[in-house]
Every structure is written in C-alpha cells, then in structure tokens.
Short mmCIF file of C-alpha atoms in Angstrom, two decimals:
data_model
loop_
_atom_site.label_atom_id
_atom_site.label_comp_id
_atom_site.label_asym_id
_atom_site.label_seq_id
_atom_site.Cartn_x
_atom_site.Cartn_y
_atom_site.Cartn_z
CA UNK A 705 74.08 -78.12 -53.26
CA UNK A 706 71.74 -75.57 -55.13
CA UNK A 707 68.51 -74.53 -53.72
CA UNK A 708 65.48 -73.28 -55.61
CA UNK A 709 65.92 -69.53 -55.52
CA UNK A 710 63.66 -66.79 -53.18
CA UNK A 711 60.47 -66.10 -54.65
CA UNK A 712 59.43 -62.39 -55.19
CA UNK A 713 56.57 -63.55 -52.65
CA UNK A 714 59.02 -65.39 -50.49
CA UNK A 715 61.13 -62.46 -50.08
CA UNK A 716 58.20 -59.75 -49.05
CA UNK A 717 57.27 -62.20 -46.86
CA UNK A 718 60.41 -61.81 -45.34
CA UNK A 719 60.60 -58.46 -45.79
CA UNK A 720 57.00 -57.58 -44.09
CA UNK A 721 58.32 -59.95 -41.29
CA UNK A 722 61.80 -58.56 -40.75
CA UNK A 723 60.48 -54.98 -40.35
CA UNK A 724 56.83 -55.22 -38.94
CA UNK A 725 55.43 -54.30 -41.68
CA UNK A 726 52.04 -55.58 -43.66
CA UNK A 727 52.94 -57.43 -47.35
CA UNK A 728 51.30 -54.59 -49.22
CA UNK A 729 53.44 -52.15 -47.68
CA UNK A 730 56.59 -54.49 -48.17
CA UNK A 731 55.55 -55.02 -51.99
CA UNK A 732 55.25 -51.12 -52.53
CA UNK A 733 59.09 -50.80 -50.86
CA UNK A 734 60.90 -53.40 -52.76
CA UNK A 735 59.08 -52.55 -56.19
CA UNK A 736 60.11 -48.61 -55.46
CA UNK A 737 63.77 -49.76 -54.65
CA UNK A 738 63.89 -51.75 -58.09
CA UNK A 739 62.45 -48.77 -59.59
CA UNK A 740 65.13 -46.38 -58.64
CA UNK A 741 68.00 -48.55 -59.15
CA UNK A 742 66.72 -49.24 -62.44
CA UNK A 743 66.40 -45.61 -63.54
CA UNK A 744 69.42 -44.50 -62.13
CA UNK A 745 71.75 -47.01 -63.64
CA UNK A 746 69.58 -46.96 -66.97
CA UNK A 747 71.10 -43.31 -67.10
CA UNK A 748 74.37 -44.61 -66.61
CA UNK A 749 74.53 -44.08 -62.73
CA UNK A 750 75.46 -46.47 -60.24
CA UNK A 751 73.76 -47.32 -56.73
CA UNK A 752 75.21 -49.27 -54.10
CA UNK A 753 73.61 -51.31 -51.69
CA UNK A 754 75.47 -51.31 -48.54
CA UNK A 755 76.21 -54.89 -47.17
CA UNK A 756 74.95 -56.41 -50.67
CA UNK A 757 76.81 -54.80 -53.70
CA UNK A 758 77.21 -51.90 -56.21
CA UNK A 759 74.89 -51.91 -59.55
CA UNK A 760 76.56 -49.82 -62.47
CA UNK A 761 76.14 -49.77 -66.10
CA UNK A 762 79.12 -50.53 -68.50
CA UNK A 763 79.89 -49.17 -72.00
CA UNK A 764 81.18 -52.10 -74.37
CA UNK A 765 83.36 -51.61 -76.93
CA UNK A 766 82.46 -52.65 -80.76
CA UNK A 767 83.66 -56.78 -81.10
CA UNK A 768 83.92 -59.58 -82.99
CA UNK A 769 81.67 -62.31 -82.04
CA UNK A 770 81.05 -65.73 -83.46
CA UNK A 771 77.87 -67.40 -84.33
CA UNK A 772 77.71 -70.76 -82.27
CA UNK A 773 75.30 -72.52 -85.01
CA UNK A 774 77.38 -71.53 -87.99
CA UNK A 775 80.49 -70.71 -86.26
CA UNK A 776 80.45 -67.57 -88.75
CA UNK A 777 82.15 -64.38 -87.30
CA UNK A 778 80.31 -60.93 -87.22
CA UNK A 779 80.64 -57.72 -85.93
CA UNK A 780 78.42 -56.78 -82.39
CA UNK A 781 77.86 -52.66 -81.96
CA UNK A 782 78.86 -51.30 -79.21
CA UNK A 783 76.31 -51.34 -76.25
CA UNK A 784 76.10 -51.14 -72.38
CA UNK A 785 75.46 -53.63 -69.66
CA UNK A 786 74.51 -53.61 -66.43
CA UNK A 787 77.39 -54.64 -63.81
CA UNK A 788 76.96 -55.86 -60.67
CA UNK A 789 79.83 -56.31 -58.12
CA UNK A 790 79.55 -58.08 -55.08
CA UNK A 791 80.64 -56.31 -51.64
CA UNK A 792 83.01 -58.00 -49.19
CA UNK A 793 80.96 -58.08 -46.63
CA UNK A 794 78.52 -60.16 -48.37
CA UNK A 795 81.45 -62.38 -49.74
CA UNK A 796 82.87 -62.71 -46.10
CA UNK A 797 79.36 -64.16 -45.33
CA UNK A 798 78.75 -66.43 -48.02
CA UNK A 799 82.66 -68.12 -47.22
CA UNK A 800 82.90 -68.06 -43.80
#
C-alpha cells in the first residue's frame, strides 16, 4: 500500500517533538541541514547521513537519447546528477 508522503510541516512537527524542541527552532535545523547538503554536493562533495544514506553528485557522460513524441534520436551534453544511495541500516528496517 502507498501512503501520502510526510509533509515538510508533518516532519518538524516530529522533529520539534522528538527532540524537545519549539517548531521554529526545528524549521531553522532542518532548512540549515538542506542547506549544507545542498552546497556541498552542488560542489561535487558528498555527505552522508548516518542511519539514512549518502548524497553525492555524479558526472554523466555525453549520450544518445531519444525523443519519446517523435521517437527522433539526439545527442544530451554531458551533465551531473545528484545520487543518492540508501544505507543498510535503513534497508534492514524497511525489510525486516
């Protein structure tokens, strides 16, 4: 079954509740933790998240890629992604 993901609300909520903290404070600590692991792996760094997963950027390599509408082939530049893998600890929870 799916569920409606966590809110931003719903999650400082939890936050604020989880460490005693007012929602204002929690809102300030999850928007500086997006803001660092943005920057850093917008510079090509990575930051891991212990218990939740690693966030890295990816170089991709020049490709072919086709046109779904017109099924025409053309050439994509080379660009970078962001990557995010799961840690096993977080996968042991989701399957056990």
């Amino acid at each position: 079954m799916t569920q409606k993901p966590m809110t931003k609300t719903q999650l400082v909520a939890a936050m604020a509740e989880a460490t005693d903290m007012d929602k204002a404070t929690a809102n300030r600590a999850l928007e500086a933790l997006t803001e660092i692991v943005t920057k850093e792996v917008a510079n090509g760094g990575a930051v891991t998240l212990p218990g939740l997963g690693k966030f890295a950027c990816r170089e991709r390599a020049e490709r072919m890629v086709r046109n779904p509408s017109t099924g025409e082939q053309i050439k994509k530049p080379a660009d970078r992604v962001a990557k995010v893998t799961i840690a096993k600890a977080l996968k042991d929870v989701i399957n056990a």
